[in-house]
CSV table of C-alpha atoms in Angstrom, one decimal:
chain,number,residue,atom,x,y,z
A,1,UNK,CA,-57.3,-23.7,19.2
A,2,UNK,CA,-54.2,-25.5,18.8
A,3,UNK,CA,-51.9,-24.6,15.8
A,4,UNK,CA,-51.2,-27.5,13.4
A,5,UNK,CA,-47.9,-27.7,12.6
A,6,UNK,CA,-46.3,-27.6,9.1
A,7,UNK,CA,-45.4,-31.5,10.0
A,8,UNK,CA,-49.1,-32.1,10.7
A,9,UNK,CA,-50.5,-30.7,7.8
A,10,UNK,CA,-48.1,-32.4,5.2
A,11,UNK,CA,-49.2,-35.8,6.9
A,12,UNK,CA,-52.8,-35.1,6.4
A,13,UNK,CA,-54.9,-36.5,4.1
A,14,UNK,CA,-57.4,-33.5,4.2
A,15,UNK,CA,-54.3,-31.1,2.9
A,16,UNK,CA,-53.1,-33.4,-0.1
A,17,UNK,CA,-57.3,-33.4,-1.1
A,18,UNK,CA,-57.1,-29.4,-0.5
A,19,UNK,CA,-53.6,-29.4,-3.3
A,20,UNK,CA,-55.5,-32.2,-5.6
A,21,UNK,CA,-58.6,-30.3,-5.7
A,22,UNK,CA,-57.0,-26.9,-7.9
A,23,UNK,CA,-54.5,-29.4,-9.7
A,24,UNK,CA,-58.2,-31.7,-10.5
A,25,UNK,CA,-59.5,-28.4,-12.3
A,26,UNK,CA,-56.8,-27.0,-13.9
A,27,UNK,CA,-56.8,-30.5,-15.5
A,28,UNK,CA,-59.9,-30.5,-16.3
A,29,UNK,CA,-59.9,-27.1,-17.9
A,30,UNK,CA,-56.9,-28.1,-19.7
A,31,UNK,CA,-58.3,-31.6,-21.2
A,32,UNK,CA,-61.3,-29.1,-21.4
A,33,UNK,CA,-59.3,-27.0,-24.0
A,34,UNK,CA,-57.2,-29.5,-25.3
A,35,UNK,CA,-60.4,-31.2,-27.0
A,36,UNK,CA,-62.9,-28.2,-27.3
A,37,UNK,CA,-61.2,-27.6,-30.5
A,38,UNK,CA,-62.4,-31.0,-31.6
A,39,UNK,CA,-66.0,-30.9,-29.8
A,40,UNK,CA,-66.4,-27.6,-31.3
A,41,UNK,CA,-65.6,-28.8,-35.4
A,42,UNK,CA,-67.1,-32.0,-35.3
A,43,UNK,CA,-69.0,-31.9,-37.9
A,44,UNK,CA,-66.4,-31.2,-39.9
A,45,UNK,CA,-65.0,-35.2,-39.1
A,46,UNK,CA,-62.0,-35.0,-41.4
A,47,UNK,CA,-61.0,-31.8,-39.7
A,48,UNK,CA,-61.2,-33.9,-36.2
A,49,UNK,CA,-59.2,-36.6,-37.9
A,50,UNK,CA,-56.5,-33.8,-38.6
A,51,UNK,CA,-56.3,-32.0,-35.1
A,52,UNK,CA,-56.5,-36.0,-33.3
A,53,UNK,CA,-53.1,-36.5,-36.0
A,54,UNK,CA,-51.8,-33.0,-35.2
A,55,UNK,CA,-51.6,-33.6,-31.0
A,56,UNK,CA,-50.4,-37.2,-31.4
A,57,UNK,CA,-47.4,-35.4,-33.2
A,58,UNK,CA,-47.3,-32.9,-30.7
A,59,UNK,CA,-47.6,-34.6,-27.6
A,60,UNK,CA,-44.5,-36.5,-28.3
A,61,UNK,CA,-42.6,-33.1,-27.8
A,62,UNK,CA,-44.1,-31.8,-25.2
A,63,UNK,CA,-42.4,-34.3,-23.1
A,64,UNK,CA,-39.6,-32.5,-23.5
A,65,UNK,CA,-40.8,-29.6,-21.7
A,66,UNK,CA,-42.1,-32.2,-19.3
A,67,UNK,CA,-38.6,-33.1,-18.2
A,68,UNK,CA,-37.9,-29.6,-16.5
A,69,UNK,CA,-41.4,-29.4,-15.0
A,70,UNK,CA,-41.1,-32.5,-13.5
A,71,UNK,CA,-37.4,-32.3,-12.3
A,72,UNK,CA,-38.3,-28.7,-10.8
A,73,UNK,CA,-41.1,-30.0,-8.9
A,74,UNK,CA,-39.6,-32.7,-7.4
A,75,UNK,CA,-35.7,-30.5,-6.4
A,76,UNK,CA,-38.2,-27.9,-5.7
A,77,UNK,CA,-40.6,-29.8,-2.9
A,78,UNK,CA,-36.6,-31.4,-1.6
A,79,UNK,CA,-34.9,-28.4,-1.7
A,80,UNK,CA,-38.1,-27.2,0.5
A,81,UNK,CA,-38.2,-29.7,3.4
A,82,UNK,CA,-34.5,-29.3,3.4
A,83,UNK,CA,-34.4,-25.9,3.7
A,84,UNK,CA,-32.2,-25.3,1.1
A,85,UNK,CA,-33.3,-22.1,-0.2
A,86,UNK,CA,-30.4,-21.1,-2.7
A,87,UNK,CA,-30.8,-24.7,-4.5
A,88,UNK,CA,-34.2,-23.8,-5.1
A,89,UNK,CA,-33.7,-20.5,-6.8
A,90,UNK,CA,-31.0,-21.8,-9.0
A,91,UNK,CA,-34.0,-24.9,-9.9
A,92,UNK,CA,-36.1,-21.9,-10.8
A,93,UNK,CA,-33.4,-20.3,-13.4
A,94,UNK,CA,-32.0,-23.8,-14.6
A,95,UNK,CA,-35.5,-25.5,-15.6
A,96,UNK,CA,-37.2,-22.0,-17.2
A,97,UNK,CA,-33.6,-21.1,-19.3
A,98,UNK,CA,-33.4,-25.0,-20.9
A,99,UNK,CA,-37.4,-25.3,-21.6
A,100,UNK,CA,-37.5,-22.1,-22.9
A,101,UNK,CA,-34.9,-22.6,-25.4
A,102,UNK,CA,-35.8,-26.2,-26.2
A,103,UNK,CA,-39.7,-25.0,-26.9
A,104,UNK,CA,-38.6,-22.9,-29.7
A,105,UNK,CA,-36.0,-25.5,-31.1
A,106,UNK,CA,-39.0,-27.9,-30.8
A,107,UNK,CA,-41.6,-25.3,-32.8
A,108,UNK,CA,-39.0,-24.9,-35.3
A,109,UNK,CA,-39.2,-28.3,-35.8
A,110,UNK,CA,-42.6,-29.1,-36.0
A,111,UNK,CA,-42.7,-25.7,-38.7
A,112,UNK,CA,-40.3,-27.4,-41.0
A,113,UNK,CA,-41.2,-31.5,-40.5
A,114,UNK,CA,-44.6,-31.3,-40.3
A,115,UNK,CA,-45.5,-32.9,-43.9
A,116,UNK,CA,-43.1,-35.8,-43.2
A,117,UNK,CA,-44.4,-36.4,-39.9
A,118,UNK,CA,-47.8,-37.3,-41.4
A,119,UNK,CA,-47.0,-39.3,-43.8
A,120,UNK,CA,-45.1,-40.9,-41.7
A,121,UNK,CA,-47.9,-42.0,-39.6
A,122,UNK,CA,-50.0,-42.4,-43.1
A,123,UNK,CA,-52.5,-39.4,-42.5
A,124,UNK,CA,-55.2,-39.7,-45.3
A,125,UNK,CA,-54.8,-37.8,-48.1
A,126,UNK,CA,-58.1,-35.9,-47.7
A,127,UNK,CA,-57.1,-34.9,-44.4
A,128,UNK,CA,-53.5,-33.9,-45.2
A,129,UNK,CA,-54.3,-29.8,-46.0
A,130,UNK,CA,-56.3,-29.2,-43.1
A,131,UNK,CA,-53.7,-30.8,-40.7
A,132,UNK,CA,-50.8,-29.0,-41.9
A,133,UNK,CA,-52.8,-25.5,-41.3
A,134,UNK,CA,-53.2,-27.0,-37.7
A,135,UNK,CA,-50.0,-28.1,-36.8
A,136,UNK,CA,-48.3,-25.4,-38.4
A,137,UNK,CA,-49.6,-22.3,-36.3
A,138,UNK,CA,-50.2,-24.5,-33.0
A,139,UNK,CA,-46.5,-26.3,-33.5
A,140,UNK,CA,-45.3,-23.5,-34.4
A,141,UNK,CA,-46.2,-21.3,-31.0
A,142,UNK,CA,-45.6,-24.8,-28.9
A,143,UNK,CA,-42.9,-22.7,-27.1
A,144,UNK,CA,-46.1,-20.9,-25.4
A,145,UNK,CA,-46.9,-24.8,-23.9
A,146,UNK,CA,-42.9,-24.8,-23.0
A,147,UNK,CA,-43.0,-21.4,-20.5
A,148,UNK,CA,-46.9,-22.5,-19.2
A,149,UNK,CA,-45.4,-26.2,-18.1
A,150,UNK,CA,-42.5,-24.6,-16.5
A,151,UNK,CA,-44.3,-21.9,-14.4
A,152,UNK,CA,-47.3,-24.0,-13.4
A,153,UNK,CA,-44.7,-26.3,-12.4
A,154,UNK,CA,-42.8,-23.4,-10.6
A,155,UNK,CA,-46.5,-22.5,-8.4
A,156,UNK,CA,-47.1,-26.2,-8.0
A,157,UNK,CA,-44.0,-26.7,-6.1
A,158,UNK,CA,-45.0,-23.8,-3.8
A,159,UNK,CA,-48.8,-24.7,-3.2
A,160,UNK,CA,-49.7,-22.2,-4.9
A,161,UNK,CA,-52.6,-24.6,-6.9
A,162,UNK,CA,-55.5,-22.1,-5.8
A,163,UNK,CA,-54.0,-19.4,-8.7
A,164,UNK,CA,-52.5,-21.9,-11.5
A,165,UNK,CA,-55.9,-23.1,-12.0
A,166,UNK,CA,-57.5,-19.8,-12.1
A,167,UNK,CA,-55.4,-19.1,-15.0
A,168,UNK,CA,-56.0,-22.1,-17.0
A,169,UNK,CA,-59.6,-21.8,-16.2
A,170,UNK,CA,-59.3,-17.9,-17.8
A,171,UNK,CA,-57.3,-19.7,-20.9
A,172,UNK,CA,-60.0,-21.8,-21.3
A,173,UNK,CA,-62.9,-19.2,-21.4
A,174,UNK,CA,-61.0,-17.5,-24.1
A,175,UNK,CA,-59.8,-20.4,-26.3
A,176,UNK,CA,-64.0,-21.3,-26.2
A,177,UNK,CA,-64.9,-17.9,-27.0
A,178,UNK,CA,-61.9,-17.7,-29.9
A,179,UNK,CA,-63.4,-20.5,-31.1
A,180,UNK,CA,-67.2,-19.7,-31.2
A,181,UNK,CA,-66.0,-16.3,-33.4
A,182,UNK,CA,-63.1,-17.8,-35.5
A,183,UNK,CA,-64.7,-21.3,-36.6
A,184,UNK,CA,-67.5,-19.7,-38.8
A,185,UNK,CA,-64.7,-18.0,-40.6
A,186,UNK,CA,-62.1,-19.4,-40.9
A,187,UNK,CA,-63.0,-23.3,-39.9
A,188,UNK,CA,-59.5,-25.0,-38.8
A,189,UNK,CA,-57.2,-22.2,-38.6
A,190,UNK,CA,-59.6,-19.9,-36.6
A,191,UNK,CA,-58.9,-23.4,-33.9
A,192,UNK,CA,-55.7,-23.5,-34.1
A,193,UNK,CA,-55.4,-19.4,-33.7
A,194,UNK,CA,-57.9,-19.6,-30.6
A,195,UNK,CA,-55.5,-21.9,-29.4
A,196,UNK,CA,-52.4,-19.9,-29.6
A,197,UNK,CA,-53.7,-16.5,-28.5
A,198,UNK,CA,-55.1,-17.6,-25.2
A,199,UNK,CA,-52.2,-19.5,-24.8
A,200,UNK,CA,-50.4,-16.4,-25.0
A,201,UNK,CA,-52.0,-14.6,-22.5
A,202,UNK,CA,-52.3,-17.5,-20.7
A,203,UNK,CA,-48.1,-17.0,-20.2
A,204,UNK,CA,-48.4,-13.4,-19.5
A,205,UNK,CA,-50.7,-13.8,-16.6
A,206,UNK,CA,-49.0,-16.8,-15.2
A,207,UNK,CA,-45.5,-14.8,-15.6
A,208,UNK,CA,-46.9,-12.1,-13.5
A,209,UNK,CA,-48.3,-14.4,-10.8
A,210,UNK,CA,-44.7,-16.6,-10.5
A,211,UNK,CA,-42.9,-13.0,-9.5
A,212,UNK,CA,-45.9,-12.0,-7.3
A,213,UNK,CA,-45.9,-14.8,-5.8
A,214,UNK,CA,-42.4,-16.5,-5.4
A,215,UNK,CA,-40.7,-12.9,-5.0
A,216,UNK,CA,-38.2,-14.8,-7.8
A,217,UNK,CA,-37.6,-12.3,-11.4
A,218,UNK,CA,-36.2,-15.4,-13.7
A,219,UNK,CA,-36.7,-12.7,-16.2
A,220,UNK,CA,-35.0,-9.8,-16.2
A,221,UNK,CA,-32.0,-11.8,-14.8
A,222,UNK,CA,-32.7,-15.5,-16.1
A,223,UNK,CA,-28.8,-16.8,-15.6
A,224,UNK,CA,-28.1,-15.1,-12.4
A,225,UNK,CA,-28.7,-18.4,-10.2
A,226,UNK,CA,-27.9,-20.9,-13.2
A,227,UNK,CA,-26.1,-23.9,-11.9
A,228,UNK,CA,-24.2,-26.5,-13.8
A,229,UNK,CA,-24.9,-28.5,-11.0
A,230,UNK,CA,-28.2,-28.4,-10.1
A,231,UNK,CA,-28.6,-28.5,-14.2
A,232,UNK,CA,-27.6,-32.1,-13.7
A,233,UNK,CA,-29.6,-33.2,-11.2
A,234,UNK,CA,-32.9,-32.1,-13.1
A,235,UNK,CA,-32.1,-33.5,-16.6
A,236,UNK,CA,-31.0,-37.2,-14.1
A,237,UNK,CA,-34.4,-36.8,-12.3
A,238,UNK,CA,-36.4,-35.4,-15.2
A,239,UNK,CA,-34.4,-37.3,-18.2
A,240,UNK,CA,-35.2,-40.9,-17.0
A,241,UNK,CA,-38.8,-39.7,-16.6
A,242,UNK,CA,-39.1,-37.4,-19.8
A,243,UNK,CA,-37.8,-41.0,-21.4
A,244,UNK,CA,-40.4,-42.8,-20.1
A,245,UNK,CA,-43.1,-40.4,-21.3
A,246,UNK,CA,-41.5,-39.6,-24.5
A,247,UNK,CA,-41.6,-43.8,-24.9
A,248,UNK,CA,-45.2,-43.9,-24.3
A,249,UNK,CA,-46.4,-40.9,-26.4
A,250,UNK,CA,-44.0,-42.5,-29.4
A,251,UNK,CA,-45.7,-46.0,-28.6
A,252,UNK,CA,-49.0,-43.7,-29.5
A,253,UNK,CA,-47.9,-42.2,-32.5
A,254,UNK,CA,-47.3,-46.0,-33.7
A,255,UNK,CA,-50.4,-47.4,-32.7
A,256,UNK,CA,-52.1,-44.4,-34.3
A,257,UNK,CA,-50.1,-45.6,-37.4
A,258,UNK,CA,-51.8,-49.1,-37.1
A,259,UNK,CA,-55.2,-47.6,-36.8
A,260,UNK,CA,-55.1,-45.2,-39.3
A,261,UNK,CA,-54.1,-48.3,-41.6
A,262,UNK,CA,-57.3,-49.8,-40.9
A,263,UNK,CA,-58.1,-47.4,-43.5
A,264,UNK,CA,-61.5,-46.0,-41.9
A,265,UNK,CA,-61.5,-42.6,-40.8
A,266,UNK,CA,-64.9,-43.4,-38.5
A,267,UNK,CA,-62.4,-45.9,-36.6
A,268,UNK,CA,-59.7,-43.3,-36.1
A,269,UNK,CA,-62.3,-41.0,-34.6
A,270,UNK,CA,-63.9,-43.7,-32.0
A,271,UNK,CA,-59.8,-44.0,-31.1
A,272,UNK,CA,-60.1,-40.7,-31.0
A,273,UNK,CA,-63.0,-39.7,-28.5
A,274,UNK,CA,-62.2,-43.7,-26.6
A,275,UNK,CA,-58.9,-41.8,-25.8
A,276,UNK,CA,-60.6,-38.5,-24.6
A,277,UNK,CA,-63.0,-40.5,-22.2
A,278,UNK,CA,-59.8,-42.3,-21.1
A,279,UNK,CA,-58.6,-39.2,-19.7
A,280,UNK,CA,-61.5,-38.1,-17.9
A,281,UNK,CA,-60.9,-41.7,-16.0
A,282,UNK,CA,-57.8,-41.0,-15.0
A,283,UNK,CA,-58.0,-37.4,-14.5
A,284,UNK,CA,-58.5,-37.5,-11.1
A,285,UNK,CA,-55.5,-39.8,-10.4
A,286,UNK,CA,-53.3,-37.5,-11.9
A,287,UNK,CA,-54.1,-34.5,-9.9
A,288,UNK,CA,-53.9,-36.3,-6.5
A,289,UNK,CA,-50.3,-38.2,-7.5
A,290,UNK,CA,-48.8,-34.9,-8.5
A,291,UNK,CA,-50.3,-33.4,-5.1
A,292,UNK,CA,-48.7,-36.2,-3.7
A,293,UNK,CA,-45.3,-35.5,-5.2
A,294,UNK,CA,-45.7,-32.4,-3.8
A,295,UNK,CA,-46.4,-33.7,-0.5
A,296,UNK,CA,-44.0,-36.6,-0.2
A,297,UNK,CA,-40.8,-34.5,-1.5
A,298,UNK,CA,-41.1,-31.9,1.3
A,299,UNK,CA,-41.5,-35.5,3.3
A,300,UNK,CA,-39.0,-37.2,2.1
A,301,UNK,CA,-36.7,-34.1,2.5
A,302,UNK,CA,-37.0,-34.1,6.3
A,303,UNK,CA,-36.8,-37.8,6.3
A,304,UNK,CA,-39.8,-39.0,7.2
A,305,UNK,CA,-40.0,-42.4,5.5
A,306,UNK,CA,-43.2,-44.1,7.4
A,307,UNK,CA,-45.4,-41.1,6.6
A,308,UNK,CA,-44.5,-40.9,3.1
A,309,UNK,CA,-45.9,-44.5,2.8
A,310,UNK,CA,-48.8,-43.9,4.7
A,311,UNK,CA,-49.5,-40.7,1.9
A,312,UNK,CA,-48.9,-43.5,-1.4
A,313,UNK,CA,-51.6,-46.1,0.0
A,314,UNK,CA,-53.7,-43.0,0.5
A,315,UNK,CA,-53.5,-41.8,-2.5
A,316,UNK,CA,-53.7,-45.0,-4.4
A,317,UNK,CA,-56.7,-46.1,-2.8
A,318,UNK,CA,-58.6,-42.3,-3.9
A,319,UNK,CA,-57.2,-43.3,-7.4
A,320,UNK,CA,-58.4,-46.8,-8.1
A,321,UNK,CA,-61.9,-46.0,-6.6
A,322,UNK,CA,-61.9,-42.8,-8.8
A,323,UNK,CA,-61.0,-44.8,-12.1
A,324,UNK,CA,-63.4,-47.6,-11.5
A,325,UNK,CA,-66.6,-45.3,-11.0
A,326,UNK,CA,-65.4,-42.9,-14.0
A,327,UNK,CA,-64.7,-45.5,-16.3
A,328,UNK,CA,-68.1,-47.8,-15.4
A,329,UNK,CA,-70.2,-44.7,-15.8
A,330,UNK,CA,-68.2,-43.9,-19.2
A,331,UNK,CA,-69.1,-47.8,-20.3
A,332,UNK,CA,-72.7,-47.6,-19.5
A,333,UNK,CA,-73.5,-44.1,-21.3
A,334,UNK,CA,-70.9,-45.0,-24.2
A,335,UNK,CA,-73.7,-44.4,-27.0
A,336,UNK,CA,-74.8,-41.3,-25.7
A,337,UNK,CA,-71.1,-39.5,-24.6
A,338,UNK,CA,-69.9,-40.8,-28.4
A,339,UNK,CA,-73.4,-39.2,-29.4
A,340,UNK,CA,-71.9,-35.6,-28.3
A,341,UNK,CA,-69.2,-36.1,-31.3
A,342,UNK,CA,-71.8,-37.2,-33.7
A,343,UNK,CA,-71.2,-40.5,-34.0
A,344,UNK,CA,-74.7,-42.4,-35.1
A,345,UNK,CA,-73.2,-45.6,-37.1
A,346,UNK,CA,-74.6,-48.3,-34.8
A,347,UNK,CA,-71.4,-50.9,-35.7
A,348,UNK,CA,-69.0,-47.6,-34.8
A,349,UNK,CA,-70.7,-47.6,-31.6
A,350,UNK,CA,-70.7,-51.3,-30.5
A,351,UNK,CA,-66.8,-50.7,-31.2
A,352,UNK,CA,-66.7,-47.7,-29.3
A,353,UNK,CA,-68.9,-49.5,-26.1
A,354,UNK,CA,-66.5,-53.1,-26.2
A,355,UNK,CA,-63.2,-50.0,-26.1
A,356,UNK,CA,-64.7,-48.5,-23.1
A,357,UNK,CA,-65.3,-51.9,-21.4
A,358,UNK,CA,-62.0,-53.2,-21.7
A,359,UNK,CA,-60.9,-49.3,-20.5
A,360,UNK,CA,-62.6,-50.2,-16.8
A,361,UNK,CA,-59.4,-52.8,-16.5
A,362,UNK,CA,-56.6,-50.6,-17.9
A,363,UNK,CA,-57.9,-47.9,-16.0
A,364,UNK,CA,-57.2,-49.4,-13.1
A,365,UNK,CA,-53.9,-51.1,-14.2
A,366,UNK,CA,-52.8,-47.3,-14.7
A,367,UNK,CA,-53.8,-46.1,-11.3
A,368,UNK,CA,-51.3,-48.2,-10.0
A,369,UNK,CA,-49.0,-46.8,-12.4
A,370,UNK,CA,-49.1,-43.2,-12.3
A,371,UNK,CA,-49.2,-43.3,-8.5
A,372,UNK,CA,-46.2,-45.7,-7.9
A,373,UNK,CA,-43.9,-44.6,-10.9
A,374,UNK,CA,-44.7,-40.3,-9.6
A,375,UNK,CA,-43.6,-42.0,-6.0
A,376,UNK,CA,-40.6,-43.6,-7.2
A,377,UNK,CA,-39.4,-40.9,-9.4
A,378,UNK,CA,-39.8,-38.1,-5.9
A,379,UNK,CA,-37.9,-40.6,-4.1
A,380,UNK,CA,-34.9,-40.8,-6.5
A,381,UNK,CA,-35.4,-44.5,-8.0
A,382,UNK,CA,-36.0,-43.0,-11.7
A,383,UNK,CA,-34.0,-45.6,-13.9
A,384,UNK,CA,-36.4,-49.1,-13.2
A,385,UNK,CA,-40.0,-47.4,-14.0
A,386,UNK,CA,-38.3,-45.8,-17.1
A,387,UNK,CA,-36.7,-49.2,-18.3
A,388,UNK,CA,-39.4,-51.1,-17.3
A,389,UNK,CA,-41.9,-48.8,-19.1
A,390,UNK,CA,-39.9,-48.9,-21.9
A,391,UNK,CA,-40.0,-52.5,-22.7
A,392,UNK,CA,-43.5,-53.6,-21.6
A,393,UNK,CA,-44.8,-50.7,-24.2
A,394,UNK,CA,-43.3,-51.7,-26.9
A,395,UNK,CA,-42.7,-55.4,-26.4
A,396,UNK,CA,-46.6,-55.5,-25.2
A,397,UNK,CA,-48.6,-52.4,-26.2
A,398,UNK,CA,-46.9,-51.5,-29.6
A,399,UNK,CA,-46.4,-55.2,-30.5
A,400,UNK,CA,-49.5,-56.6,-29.2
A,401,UNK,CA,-51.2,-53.6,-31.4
A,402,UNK,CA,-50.1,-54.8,-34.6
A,403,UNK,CA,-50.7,-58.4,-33.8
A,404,UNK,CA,-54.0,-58.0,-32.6
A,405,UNK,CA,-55.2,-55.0,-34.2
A,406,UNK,CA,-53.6,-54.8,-36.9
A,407,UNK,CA,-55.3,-55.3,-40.7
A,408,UNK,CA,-55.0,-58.5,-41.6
A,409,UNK,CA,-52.1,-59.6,-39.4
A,410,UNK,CA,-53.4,-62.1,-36.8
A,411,UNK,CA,-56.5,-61.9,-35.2
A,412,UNK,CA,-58.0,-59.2,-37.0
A,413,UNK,CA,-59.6,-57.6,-33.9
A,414,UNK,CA,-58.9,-53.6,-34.9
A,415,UNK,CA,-59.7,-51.3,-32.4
A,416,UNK,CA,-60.6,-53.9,-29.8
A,417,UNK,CA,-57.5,-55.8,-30.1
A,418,UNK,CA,-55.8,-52.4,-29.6
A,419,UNK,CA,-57.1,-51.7,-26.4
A,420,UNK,CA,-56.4,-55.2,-25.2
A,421,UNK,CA,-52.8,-54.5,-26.0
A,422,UNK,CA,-53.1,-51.2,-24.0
A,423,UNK,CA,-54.7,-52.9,-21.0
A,424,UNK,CA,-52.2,-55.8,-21.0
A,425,UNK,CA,-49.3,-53.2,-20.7
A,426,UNK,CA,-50.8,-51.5,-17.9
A,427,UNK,CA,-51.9,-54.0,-15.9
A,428,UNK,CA,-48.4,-55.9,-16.3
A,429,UNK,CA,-46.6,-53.0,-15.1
A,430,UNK,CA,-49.1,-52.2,-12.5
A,431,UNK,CA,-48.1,-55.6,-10.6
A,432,UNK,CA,-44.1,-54.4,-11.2
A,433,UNK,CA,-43.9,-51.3,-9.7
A,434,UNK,CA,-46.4,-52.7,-6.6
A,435,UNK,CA,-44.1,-55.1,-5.9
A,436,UNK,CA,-40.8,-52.7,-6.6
A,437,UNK,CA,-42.4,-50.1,-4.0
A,438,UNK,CA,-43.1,-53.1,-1.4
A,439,UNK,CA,-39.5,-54.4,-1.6
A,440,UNK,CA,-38.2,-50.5,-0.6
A,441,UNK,CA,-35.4,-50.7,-3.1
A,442,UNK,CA,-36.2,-46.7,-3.6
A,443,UNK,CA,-35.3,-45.8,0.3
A,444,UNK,CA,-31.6,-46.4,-0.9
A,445,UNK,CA,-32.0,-43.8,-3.8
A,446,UNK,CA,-33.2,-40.9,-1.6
A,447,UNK,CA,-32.3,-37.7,-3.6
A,448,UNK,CA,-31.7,-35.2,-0.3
């Protein structure tokens, strides 16, 4: 039989479904975690309401982590296909140094802040003491979520999916179990513990793997291939698109604000769960446009254009389908997936059904997106998806939040005018960056 060349397999669509595939479940397991804390306290709703608060908050900073990950992945694929082997050890020491330290600046924070931040975003009252418990032990350990980014980002960018989801799938067993013996006890702090020990071991176990694996010790000598250099060209590639995520996650934190001024806790939680089901939709597109990053960096590094084209329409086409048939089937078992979270007021769930209909056409407005702005930001042309995401979130989602969903503003729609907002923006931009990746502007921005 006929070996297939390196070439050959990067051009095939069978070897960026066997990358998506592991990236798919370690997603999963992660979304998985991420809300089992809330599936497992539900009927404790003003405890949801605290948690749903806490990783709005949160989320915001874990962005910055999210610029090293996503800077490493993308030098890291380059620096592959170009065979530049000493740039990719320095994009190793730079990205796990500057997340590192940043993740405990960042837990600090969130130790010290943490009252103001709700009341900034006008947490109830009765609500306010189980939140701060939260946020306080799972903020305060959110350098744990710095290291994990990094060094799933590290085996990502050496196809080594197969073992980074076999870790967060082990995480994931243990934060359940954590939370099956804590939650009798000790209610929302045995969460939020669960949450932070697996976590732990969760960065042991990945640490060991990275060294096994990549033959690379950032640890015992983390600054012996820092570069200044190559420092700069992460925080250019992952700045402009840390910027863009750090918009969007603000953009939440306001429209949370505007829902939470409603000044019905049931609403806050159908935002809550809508938001949770909105994932699942676009889960799948995630995975396969960060296998694709993978894919079309080590492409892009040896030049070949064409191809890398080819691998966007593929994997745009596996996205949209995936995000329609998710987000239909969400729509027409709405009563019974809000049913999980206990939610039985028949006005809550007509809400929660007209949400998930309008989320079948911003689901596939962010298809589009997440595909062609991870494309644009591998090939180098970082600055227009970042301004251009910046202004049609605020000037569209934030704004068009307030004015239709907000109390007594305009149209009075809550929720529902919320999620028009949301669909607006994505669908706007959707038809921006199409046309931006049709034009080829990016081929003149080429990183290597």
């Amino acid at each position: 039989m006929q070996k297939i060349t390196s070439y050959e397999k990067l051009t095939s669509f069978k070897y960026l479904i066997v990358l998506t595939l592991p990236i798919f479940l370690e997603l999963l397991l992660q979304m998985i975690v991420g809300y089992s804390d809330q599936i497992m306290i539900s009927k404790d709703q003003d405890a949801v309401t605290a948690i749903t608060n806490t990783n709005t908050i949160v989320n915001v900073f874990i962005i910055a982590f999210q610029v090293f990950s996503m800077g490493a992945i993308i030098l890291i694929s380059h620096y592959k296909g170009a065979k530049n082997y000493e740039g990719e050890k320095s994009v190793y020491s730079v990205a796990f140094v500057l997340s590192t330290l940043i993740g405990i600046g960042i837990s600090i924070i969130l130790l010290t802040c943490s009252k103001w931040f709700f009341q900034w975003i006008r947490l109830d009252e009765s609500c306010m003491e189980k939140g701060l418990i939260y946020i306080r032990i799972v903020g305060g350990c959110i350098f744990l979520q710095a290291i994990t980014s990094t060094l799933s980002a590290f085996l990502k960018s050496n196809s080594y999916m197969k073992e980074s989801t076999i870790i967060s799938a082990l995480v994931n067993v243990l934060n359940i179990a954590g939370n099956f013996i804590l939650i009798p006890y000790l209610g929302i702090m045995g969460v939020a513990i669960s949450s932070v020990v697996s976590r732990a071991i969760g960065v042991v176990i990945l640490s060991i793997v990275f060294v096994k694996r990549v033959k690379v010790n950032i640890f015992l000598h983390p600054l012996r291939n820092f570069s200044t250099p190559i420092l700069k060209k992460i925080l250019s590639i992952g700045g402009p698109s840390g910027g863009e995520a750090l918009s969007y996650n603000a953009s939440q934190i306001i429209i949370l604000a505007v829902v939470n001024n409603l000044g019905n806790k049931g609403i806050v939680n159908i935002k809550s769960y809508a938001s949770m089901f909105a994932m699942v939709s676009y889960l799948f597109t995630s995975a396969i446009s960060q296998a694709m990053q993978v894919v079309v960096g080590e492409l892009l590094g040896r030049g070949a254009v064409q191809e890398s084209k080819k691998k966007v329409y593929q994997t745009l086409l596996a996205s949209v389908i995936s995000a329609t048939i998710i987000s239909l089937i969400l729509f027409f078992i709405s009563d019974i997936a809000y049913g999980i979270f206990k939610i039985s007021d028949p006005e809550l769930l007509k809400i929660g059904k007209m949400v998930l209909f309008i989320e079948i056409f911003l689901e596939i407005g962010r298809a589009f997106n997440i595909v062609f702005v991870r494309f644009l930001q591998t090939s180098g042309d970082i600055a227009f998806p970042t301004i251009m995401s910046v202004i049609f979130c605020w000037s569209v989602a934030v704004l068009g939040s307030f004015l239709l969903g907000g109390k007594n503003i305009w149209l009075n729609l809550g929720l529902i005018g919320v999620w028009i907002a949301m669909a607006m923006d994505e669908c706007i931009r959707a038809i921006l960056f199409m046309i931006r990746f049709k034009t080829g502007a990016w081929e003149r921005k080429l990183i290597v």
